[in-house]
mmCIF file of C-alpha atoms in Angstrom:
data_model
loop_
_atom_site.group_PDB
_atom_site.id
_atom_site.type_symbol
_atom_site.label_atom_id
_atom_site.label_comp_id
_atom_site.label_asym_id
_atom_site.label_seq_id
_atom_site.Cartn_x
_atom_site.Cartn_y
_atom_site.Cartn_z
ATOM 1 C CA UNK A 1 -10.767 18.452 -11.742
ATOM 2 C CA UNK A 2 -7.050 19.248 -11.783
ATOM 3 C CA UNK A 3 -5.273 15.961 -11.253
ATOM 4 C CA UNK A 4 -1.619 15.013 -10.980
ATOM 5 C CA UNK A 5 0.244 11.734 -10.886
ATOM 6 C CA UNK A 6 3.390 11.350 -8.803
ATOM 7 C CA UNK A 7 6.191 9.477 -10.541
ATOM 8 C CA UNK A 8 9.040 7.861 -8.581
ATOM 9 C CA UNK A 9 12.021 6.019 -10.033
ATOM 10 C CA UNK A 10 10.553 2.566 -10.653
ATOM 11 C CA UNK A 11 6.941 3.698 -11.043
ATOM 12 C CA UNK A 12 5.531 1.984 -14.119
ATOM 13 C CA UNK A 13 1.745 2.360 -14.078
ATOM 14 C CA UNK A 14 1.530 6.121 -14.440
ATOM 15 C CA UNK A 15 0.466 5.963 -18.069
ATOM 16 C CA UNK A 16 -2.523 3.678 -17.407
ATOM 17 C CA UNK A 17 -3.550 6.051 -14.630
ATOM 18 C CA UNK A 18 -3.147 9.057 -16.946
ATOM 19 C CA UNK A 19 -5.448 7.386 -19.500
ATOM 20 C CA UNK A 20 -8.123 6.808 -16.875
ATOM 21 C CA UNK A 21 -7.910 10.383 -15.586
ATOM 22 C CA UNK A 22 -7.937 11.886 -19.062
ATOM 23 C CA UNK A 23 -11.008 9.842 -19.893
ATOM 24 C CA UNK A 24 -13.008 11.533 -17.134
ATOM 25 C CA UNK A 25 -11.461 15.014 -17.098
ATOM 26 C CA UNK A 26 -10.723 15.500 -20.785
ATOM 27 C CA UNK A 27 -7.235 16.777 -20.057
ATOM 28 C CA UNK A 28 -3.964 14.999 -19.443
ATOM 29 C CA UNK A 29 -2.990 15.022 -15.753
ATOM 30 C CA UNK A 30 0.189 16.705 -14.611
ATOM 31 C CA UNK A 31 3.094 14.332 -14.026
ATOM 32 C CA UNK A 32 5.067 15.155 -10.884
ATOM 33 C CA UNK A 33 8.608 13.835 -10.527
ATOM 34 C CA UNK A 34 9.567 12.741 -7.014
ATOM 35 C CA UNK A 35 11.930 15.712 -6.511
ATOM 36 C CA UNK A 36 9.183 18.280 -7.102
ATOM 37 C CA UNK A 37 7.309 19.819 -4.191
ATOM 38 C CA UNK A 38 4.828 22.192 -5.830
ATOM 39 C CA UNK A 39 1.305 20.757 -5.694
ATOM 40 C CA UNK A 40 -0.487 24.082 -5.909
ATOM 41 C CA UNK A 41 -3.799 24.281 -7.729
ATOM 42 C CA UNK A 42 -4.448 20.547 -7.633
ATOM 43 C CA UNK A 43 -7.687 18.800 -6.652
ATOM 44 C CA UNK A 44 -6.413 15.240 -6.813
ATOM 45 C CA UNK A 45 -3.012 13.636 -6.358
ATOM 46 C CA UNK A 46 -2.572 10.048 -7.483
ATOM 47 C CA UNK A 47 0.197 7.699 -6.398
ATOM 48 C CA UNK A 48 0.237 5.022 -9.114
ATOM 49 C CA UNK A 49 1.510 1.466 -9.183
ATOM 50 C CA UNK A 50 4.977 0.183 -9.867
ATOM 51 C CA UNK A 51 8.099 -0.638 -7.936
ATOM 52 C CA UNK A 52 9.277 2.688 -6.551
ATOM 53 C CA UNK A 53 12.973 2.607 -5.647
ATOM 54 C CA UNK A 54 13.052 -1.050 -6.648
ATOM 55 C CA UNK A 55 10.930 -2.020 -3.623
ATOM 56 C CA UNK A 56 14.169 -1.868 -1.619
ATOM 57 C CA UNK A 57 13.883 -2.323 2.145
ATOM 58 C CA UNK A 58 10.066 -2.589 2.009
ATOM 59 C CA UNK A 59 7.608 -1.730 -0.760
ATOM 60 C CA UNK A 60 7.002 2.017 -0.576
ATOM 61 C CA UNK A 61 9.430 2.644 2.304
ATOM 62 C CA UNK A 62 11.884 4.761 0.317
ATOM 63 C CA UNK A 63 9.201 6.642 -1.601
ATOM 64 C CA UNK A 64 7.490 7.585 1.666
ATOM 65 C CA UNK A 65 10.551 9.709 2.503
ATOM 66 C CA UNK A 66 11.085 11.337 -0.893
ATOM 67 C CA UNK A 67 10.768 15.138 -1.223
ATOM 68 C CA UNK A 68 7.393 15.036 -2.962
ATOM 69 C CA UNK A 69 5.815 13.149 -0.065
ATOM 70 C CA UNK A 70 6.339 16.103 2.264
ATOM 71 C CA UNK A 71 4.207 18.118 -0.142
ATOM 72 C CA UNK A 72 1.675 15.281 -0.391
ATOM 73 C CA UNK A 73 1.379 15.253 3.425
ATOM 74 C CA UNK A 74 0.731 19.001 3.418
ATOM 75 C CA UNK A 75 -1.807 18.514 0.609
ATOM 76 C CA UNK A 76 -3.546 15.843 2.733
ATOM 77 C CA UNK A 77 -3.556 18.104 5.799
ATOM 78 C CA UNK A 78 -5.378 20.754 3.751
ATOM 79 C CA UNK A 79 -8.080 18.217 2.854
ATOM 80 C CA UNK A 80 -6.822 17.311 -0.625
ATOM 81 C CA UNK A 81 -8.026 14.159 -2.356
ATOM 82 C CA UNK A 82 -5.431 11.415 -2.766
ATOM 83 C CA UNK A 83 -5.740 8.053 -4.501
ATOM 84 C CA UNK A 84 -3.030 5.428 -4.048
ATOM 85 C CA UNK A 85 -3.174 2.288 -6.164
ATOM 86 C CA UNK A 86 -0.984 -0.776 -5.608
ATOM 87 C CA UNK A 87 2.501 0.598 -4.864
ATOM 88 C CA UNK A 88 0.728 3.907 -4.229
ATOM 89 C CA UNK A 89 -1.275 2.227 -1.439
ATOM 90 C CA UNK A 90 1.936 0.798 0.004
ATOM 91 C CA UNK A 91 3.486 4.290 -0.043
ATOM 92 C CA UNK A 92 0.437 5.756 1.726
ATOM 93 C CA UNK A 93 0.676 3.191 4.543
ATOM 94 C CA UNK A 94 4.459 3.594 4.804
ATOM 95 C CA UNK A 95 4.080 7.365 5.092
ATOM 96 C CA UNK A 96 1.398 7.022 7.756
ATOM 97 C CA UNK A 97 -1.322 8.670 5.666
ATOM 98 C CA UNK A 98 -3.321 5.450 5.832
ATOM 99 C CA UNK A 99 -3.277 2.886 8.657
ATOM 100 C CA UNK A 100 -2.036 -0.685 8.456
ATOM 101 C CA UNK A 101 0.587 -2.311 6.274
ATOM 102 C CA UNK A 102 0.885 -4.612 3.273
ATOM 103 C CA UNK A 103 2.671 -7.901 3.795
ATOM 104 C CA UNK A 104 3.950 -10.459 1.300
ATOM 105 C CA UNK A 105 1.042 -12.308 -0.346
ATOM 106 C CA UNK A 106 0.026 -15.238 1.837
ATOM 107 C CA UNK A 107 0.933 -17.757 -0.887
ATOM 108 C CA UNK A 108 4.306 -16.007 -1.470
ATOM 109 C CA UNK A 109 3.547 -15.602 -5.180
ATOM 110 C CA UNK A 110 3.332 -12.522 -7.310
ATOM 111 C CA UNK A 111 -0.315 -12.426 -8.365
ATOM 112 C CA UNK A 112 -1.453 -11.082 -11.726
ATOM 113 C CA UNK A 113 -5.132 -11.780 -12.276
ATOM 114 C CA UNK A 114 -8.616 -10.334 -12.142
ATOM 115 C CA UNK A 115 -10.418 -10.064 -8.840
ATOM 116 C CA UNK A 116 -13.840 -8.886 -7.690
ATOM 117 C CA UNK A 117 -14.308 -6.065 -5.241
ATOM 118 C CA UNK A 118 -17.372 -5.446 -3.102
ATOM 119 C CA UNK A 119 -18.097 -1.814 -2.267
ATOM 120 C CA UNK A 120 -18.318 -1.500 1.522
ATOM 121 C CA UNK A 121 -18.941 2.226 1.850
ATOM 122 C CA UNK A 122 -20.586 4.161 -0.975
ATOM 123 C CA UNK A 123 -20.567 7.523 0.842
ATOM 124 C CA UNK A 124 -17.071 8.531 -0.261
ATOM 125 C CA UNK A 125 -15.640 10.548 -3.165
ATOM 126 C CA UNK A 126 -14.173 7.309 -4.531
ATOM 127 C CA UNK A 127 -17.264 5.120 -4.335
ATOM 128 C CA UNK A 128 -20.231 7.475 -4.680
ATOM 129 C CA UNK A 129 -21.395 6.140 -8.048
ATOM 130 C CA UNK A 130 -21.739 2.653 -6.627
ATOM 131 C CA UNK A 131 -24.182 1.344 -4.044
ATOM 132 C CA UNK A 132 -22.998 -0.441 -0.918
ATOM 133 C CA UNK A 133 -22.735 -4.123 -1.785
ATOM 134 C CA UNK A 134 -22.072 -3.579 -5.503
ATOM 135 C CA UNK A 135 -19.454 -5.910 -6.962
ATOM 136 C CA UNK A 136 -17.092 -5.001 -9.790
ATOM 137 C CA UNK A 137 -14.153 -6.588 -11.533
ATOM 138 C CA UNK A 138 -10.598 -5.181 -11.419
ATOM 139 C CA UNK A 139 -7.203 -6.498 -12.401
ATOM 140 C CA UNK A 140 -4.586 -6.882 -9.669
ATOM 141 C CA UNK A 141 -0.828 -7.353 -9.970
ATOM 142 C CA UNK A 142 1.312 -7.399 -6.858
ATOM 143 C CA UNK A 143 3.607 -9.435 -4.640
ATOM 144 C CA UNK A 144 2.888 -7.619 -1.378
ATOM 145 C CA UNK A 145 -0.824 -6.923 -1.070
ATOM 146 C CA UNK A 146 -1.708 -8.833 2.059
ATOM 147 C CA UNK A 147 -3.331 -6.107 4.159
ATOM 148 C CA UNK A 148 -2.797 -6.224 7.894
ATOM 149 C CA UNK A 149 -3.392 -3.945 10.880
ATOM 150 C CA UNK A 150 -3.356 -4.405 14.627
ATOM 151 C CA UNK A 151 -6.617 -5.344 16.360
ATOM 152 C CA UNK A 152 -7.387 -1.821 17.617
ATOM 153 C CA UNK A 153 -6.781 -0.254 14.177
ATOM 154 C CA UNK A 154 -8.886 -2.896 12.489
ATOM 155 C CA UNK A 155 -11.745 -2.332 14.893
ATOM 156 C CA UNK A 156 -11.601 1.413 14.270
ATOM 157 C CA UNK A 157 -11.495 0.994 10.477
ATOM 158 C CA UNK A 158 -14.442 -1.393 10.494
ATOM 159 C CA UNK A 159 -16.393 0.683 13.023
ATOM 160 C CA UNK A 160 -15.898 3.955 11.156
ATOM 161 C CA UNK A 161 -16.778 2.555 7.724
ATOM 162 C CA UNK A 162 -13.245 3.089 6.503
ATOM 163 C CA UNK A 163 -13.004 -0.152 4.571
ATOM 164 C CA UNK A 164 -13.758 1.004 1.021
ATOM 165 C CA UNK A 165 -13.505 -2.331 -0.794
ATOM 166 C CA UNK A 166 -13.260 -6.003 0.080
ATOM 167 C CA UNK A 167 -12.125 -8.873 -2.106
ATOM 168 C CA UNK A 168 -15.181 -10.972 -2.919
ATOM 169 C CA UNK A 169 -16.502 -13.650 -5.242
ATOM 170 C CA UNK A 170 -18.238 -12.546 -8.445
ATOM 171 C CA UNK A 171 -21.515 -12.815 -6.549
ATOM 172 C CA UNK A 172 -20.295 -10.646 -3.670
ATOM 173 C CA UNK A 173 -19.548 -13.351 -1.131
ATOM 174 C CA UNK A 174 -16.680 -12.359 1.189
ATOM 175 C CA UNK A 175 -14.673 -15.069 2.899
ATOM 176 C CA UNK A 176 -11.208 -14.170 4.163
ATOM 177 C CA UNK A 177 -9.840 -17.733 4.196
ATOM 178 C CA UNK A 178 -10.991 -18.435 0.630
ATOM 179 C CA UNK A 179 -7.962 -18.183 -1.662
ATOM 180 C CA UNK A 180 -10.157 -17.931 -4.758
ATOM 181 C CA UNK A 181 -11.890 -14.724 -3.674
ATOM 182 C CA UNK A 182 -9.218 -13.283 -1.314
ATOM 183 C CA UNK A 183 -6.103 -14.233 -3.276
ATOM 184 C CA UNK A 184 -3.443 -12.380 -1.259
ATOM 185 C CA UNK A 185 -4.771 -13.366 2.166
ATOM 186 C CA UNK A 186 -5.720 -9.857 3.340
ATOM 187 C CA UNK A 187 -7.129 -9.472 6.829
ATOM 188 C CA UNK A 188 -10.946 -9.339 6.651
ATOM 189 C CA UNK A 189 -10.487 -9.471 2.832
ATOM 190 C CA UNK A 190 -9.646 -5.748 2.904
ATOM 191 C CA UNK A 191 -8.694 -4.457 -0.557
ATOM 192 C CA UNK A 192 -8.981 -0.712 0.025
ATOM 193 C CA UNK A 193 -9.105 1.639 3.012
ATOM 194 C CA UNK A 194 -9.959 5.281 3.629
ATOM 195 C CA UNK A 195 -8.573 8.090 5.754
ATOM 196 C CA UNK A 196 -10.616 9.580 8.575
ATOM 197 C CA UNK A 197 -11.974 12.331 6.310
ATOM 198 C CA UNK A 198 -12.636 9.832 3.462
ATOM 199 C CA UNK A 199 -10.485 11.906 1.113
ATOM 200 C CA UNK A 200 -7.541 9.526 0.942
ATOM 201 C CA UNK A 201 -8.129 6.095 -0.508
ATOM 202 C CA UNK A 202 -5.571 3.336 -0.963
ATOM 203 C CA UNK A 203 -6.279 0.090 -2.780
ATOM 204 C CA UNK A 204 -4.211 -2.759 -4.187
ATOM 205 C CA UNK A 205 -6.193 -3.605 -7.378
ATOM 206 C CA UNK A 206 -6.073 -1.419 -10.496
ATOM 207 C CA UNK A 207 -9.441 0.170 -11.380
ATOM 208 C CA UNK A 208 -7.589 2.365 -13.924
ATOM 209 C CA UNK A 209 -6.985 -0.720 -16.055
ATOM 210 C CA UNK A 210 -10.687 -1.259 -16.810
ATOM 211 C CA UNK A 211 -11.942 2.118 -17.980
ATOM 212 C CA UNK A 212 -12.534 1.550 -21.692
ATOM 213 C CA UNK A 213 -14.265 -1.151 -23.733
ATOM 214 C CA UNK A 214 -10.937 -1.584 -25.543
ATOM 215 C CA UNK A 215 -9.416 -2.705 -22.239
ATOM 216 C CA UNK A 216 -12.090 -5.364 -21.864
ATOM 217 C CA UNK A 217 -14.527 -3.383 -19.761
ATOM 218 C CA UNK A 218 -15.343 -0.189 -17.930
ATOM 219 C CA UNK A 219 -15.829 -1.682 -14.498
ATOM 220 C CA UNK A 220 -13.373 0.728 -12.870
ATOM 221 C CA UNK A 221 -14.711 3.872 -14.508
ATOM 222 C CA UNK A 222 -17.253 4.790 -11.775
ATOM 223 C CA UNK A 223 -14.400 5.455 -9.355
ATOM 224 C CA UNK A 224 -12.893 8.120 -11.616
ATOM 225 C CA UNK A 225 -16.216 9.601 -12.764
ATOM 226 C CA UNK A 226 -17.348 9.822 -9.154
ATOM 227 C CA UNK A 227 -14.148 11.571 -8.136
ATOM 228 C CA UNK A 228 -14.672 14.260 -10.752
ATOM 229 C CA UNK A 229 -18.214 14.863 -9.501
ATOM 230 C CA UNK A 230 -17.144 14.885 -5.860
ATOM 231 C CA UNK A 231 -14.261 17.273 -6.388
ATOM 232 C CA UNK A 232 -16.099 19.687 -8.672
ATOM 233 C CA UNK A 233 -19.171 19.817 -6.441
ATOM 234 C CA UNK B 1 31.321 2.750 15.344
ATOM 235 C CA UNK B 2 29.781 -0.367 13.807
ATOM 236 C CA UNK B 3 26.082 -0.810 14.380
ATOM 237 C CA UNK B 4 23.841 -3.734 13.545
ATOM 238 C CA UNK B 5 20.075 -3.311 13.304
ATOM 239 C CA UNK B 6 17.994 -6.483 13.162
ATOM 240 C CA UNK B 7 14.430 -6.116 11.905
ATOM 241 C CA UNK B 8 11.936 -8.930 12.486
ATOM 242 C CA UNK B 9 8.197 -9.245 11.874
ATOM 243 C CA UNK B 10 6.342 -8.817 15.153
ATOM 244 C CA UNK B 11 5.175 -11.893 16.984
ATOM 245 C CA UNK B 12 1.732 -12.739 15.711
ATOM 246 C CA UNK B 13 2.299 -11.225 12.248
ATOM 247 C CA UNK B 14 2.060 -13.999 9.693
ATOM 248 C CA UNK B 15 5.473 -14.781 8.197
ATOM 249 C CA UNK B 16 4.823 -16.807 5.046
ATOM 250 C CA UNK B 17 8.532 -16.837 4.131
ATOM 251 C CA UNK B 18 9.456 -18.283 7.513
ATOM 252 C CA UNK B 19 6.705 -20.855 7.097
ATOM 253 C CA UNK B 20 7.950 -21.880 3.649
ATOM 254 C CA UNK B 21 11.530 -22.187 4.909
ATOM 255 C CA UNK B 22 10.297 -24.268 7.852
ATOM 256 C CA UNK B 23 8.546 -26.620 5.408
ATOM 257 C CA UNK B 24 11.714 -26.891 3.318
ATOM 258 C CA UNK B 25 13.783 -27.685 6.410
ATOM 259 C CA UNK B 26 11.358 -30.430 7.354
ATOM 260 C CA UNK B 27 11.597 -31.848 3.841
ATOM 261 C CA UNK B 28 15.382 -31.942 4.234
ATOM 262 C CA UNK B 29 15.025 -33.992 7.388
ATOM 263 C CA UNK B 30 15.353 -31.220 9.982
ATOM 264 C CA UNK B 31 12.097 -32.311 11.541
ATOM 265 C CA UNK B 32 12.764 -30.565 14.843
ATOM 266 C CA UNK B 33 12.923 -27.064 13.271
ATOM 267 C CA UNK B 34 10.152 -24.993 14.857
ATOM 268 C CA UNK B 35 8.932 -21.391 14.556
ATOM 269 C CA UNK B 36 11.151 -20.348 11.639
ATOM 270 C CA UNK B 37 11.062 -16.548 11.216
ATOM 271 C CA UNK B 38 12.745 -14.414 8.566
ATOM 272 C CA UNK B 39 14.097 -10.917 9.161
ATOM 273 C CA UNK B 40 16.665 -8.424 7.914
ATOM 274 C CA UNK B 41 20.051 -7.404 9.237
ATOM 275 C CA UNK B 42 21.268 -3.910 8.388
ATOM 276 C CA UNK B 43 24.886 -3.105 9.237
ATOM 277 C CA UNK B 44 26.365 0.350 9.104
ATOM 278 C CA UNK B 45 29.286 2.368 10.334
ATOM 279 C CA UNK B 46 28.598 5.580 12.251
ATOM 280 C CA UNK B 47 31.754 7.604 11.911
ATOM 281 C CA UNK B 48 33.154 9.313 14.959
ATOM 282 C CA UNK B 49 30.379 8.539 17.440
ATOM 283 C CA UNK B 50 30.468 6.983 20.866
ATOM 284 C CA UNK B 51 28.680 3.691 21.466
ATOM 285 C CA UNK B 52 25.879 5.502 23.272
ATOM 286 C CA UNK B 53 25.373 8.076 20.477
ATOM 287 C CA UNK B 54 25.530 5.339 17.874
ATOM 288 C CA UNK B 55 22.785 3.422 19.637
ATOM 289 C CA UNK B 56 20.592 6.526 19.804
ATOM 290 C CA UNK B 57 21.138 7.375 16.144
ATOM 291 C CA UNK B 58 20.430 3.796 15.099
ATOM 292 C CA UNK B 59 17.239 3.910 17.151
ATOM 293 C CA UNK B 60 16.119 7.010 15.195
ATOM 294 C CA UNK B 61 17.023 5.323 11.919
ATOM 295 C CA UNK B 62 15.058 2.214 12.840
ATOM 296 C CA UNK B 63 11.961 4.173 13.864
ATOM 297 C CA UNK B 64 12.015 6.432 10.809
ATOM 298 C CA UNK B 65 12.958 4.092 8.036
ATOM 299 C CA UNK B 66 14.584 0.737 8.746
ATOM 300 C CA UNK B 67 11.571 -0.840 10.454
ATOM 301 C CA UNK B 68 7.840 -0.415 9.871
ATOM 302 C CA UNK B 69 6.597 -0.461 13.444
ATOM 303 C CA UNK B 70 3.115 -1.496 12.330
ATOM 304 C CA UNK B 71 4.430 -4.948 11.469
ATOM 305 C CA UNK B 72 8.064 -5.088 12.587
ATOM 306 C CA UNK B 73 10.227 -4.910 15.704
ATOM 307 C CA UNK B 74 13.880 -3.970 15.708
ATOM 308 C CA UNK B 75 16.915 -4.687 17.858
ATOM 309 C CA UNK B 76 20.155 -2.705 17.917
ATOM 310 C CA UNK B 77 23.591 -4.088 18.613
ATOM 311 C CA UNK B 78 26.729 -2.030 18.986
ATOM 312 C CA UNK B 79 29.431 -4.685 19.057
ATOM 313 C CA UNK B 80 32.317 -3.720 21.356
#
């Protein structure tokens, strides 16, 4: 799997993502600076976490209009696989590649903690090594992760199985108004969503930060291992 | 031509900042403060354009960048 990570001014989680990708592919991913527009030969493009362009205006708003995103849109149109984590998810919604938007956390605080995610659709390149209903731990760290979408969009996402992950308790119980399990207040506890073709996934938590026993666990590793299998297949 | 674009969260979109400010106002004794909402004001100068052109350009700017229409509405003022 030939993977690349897009780096914007203010991106700061690209190295964690590179570690995770190298762990499953054996080679270091290409780093793509936001001015570059050549994505040829790639199987996977990752938009990592951070604070692109200082989060000015809205998180991800500036990055969505940077030169590289034109190339990322073309890559998406050709059926390329794209993963957006945290700020990367915000950029994907701002650029219209994924529906909805991410609002300020409901409690107005920057959250940096572990959370549990329940897999809602296991028939995707990002979730294929899990089973629907599986629960895994991931760290999260964001100020604007409160997912929202209008009623029609929400209905479509839910109806088409395009909710990839939901925030849940450690035992897999989902309750949107429970601050303990849905810390940022996301609508329907949505933590990650998919594009129509299931090849673009955006999520707020950081599976790349639990991919090695030295990090405290490998709970996030199935996402990356599954991607390699899906893309190589 | 001076232009002012005001961006507000849409009605019905939760505005936790507005809520927090409302609480603070109540604490300060402004008990009659209701429906506090927070938005952004973006002012710019469009050189050499008529009021009508300026409004159109600002509209494009708002749709493309200044507002996220999924969650926000915008209003444009071209002060005389």
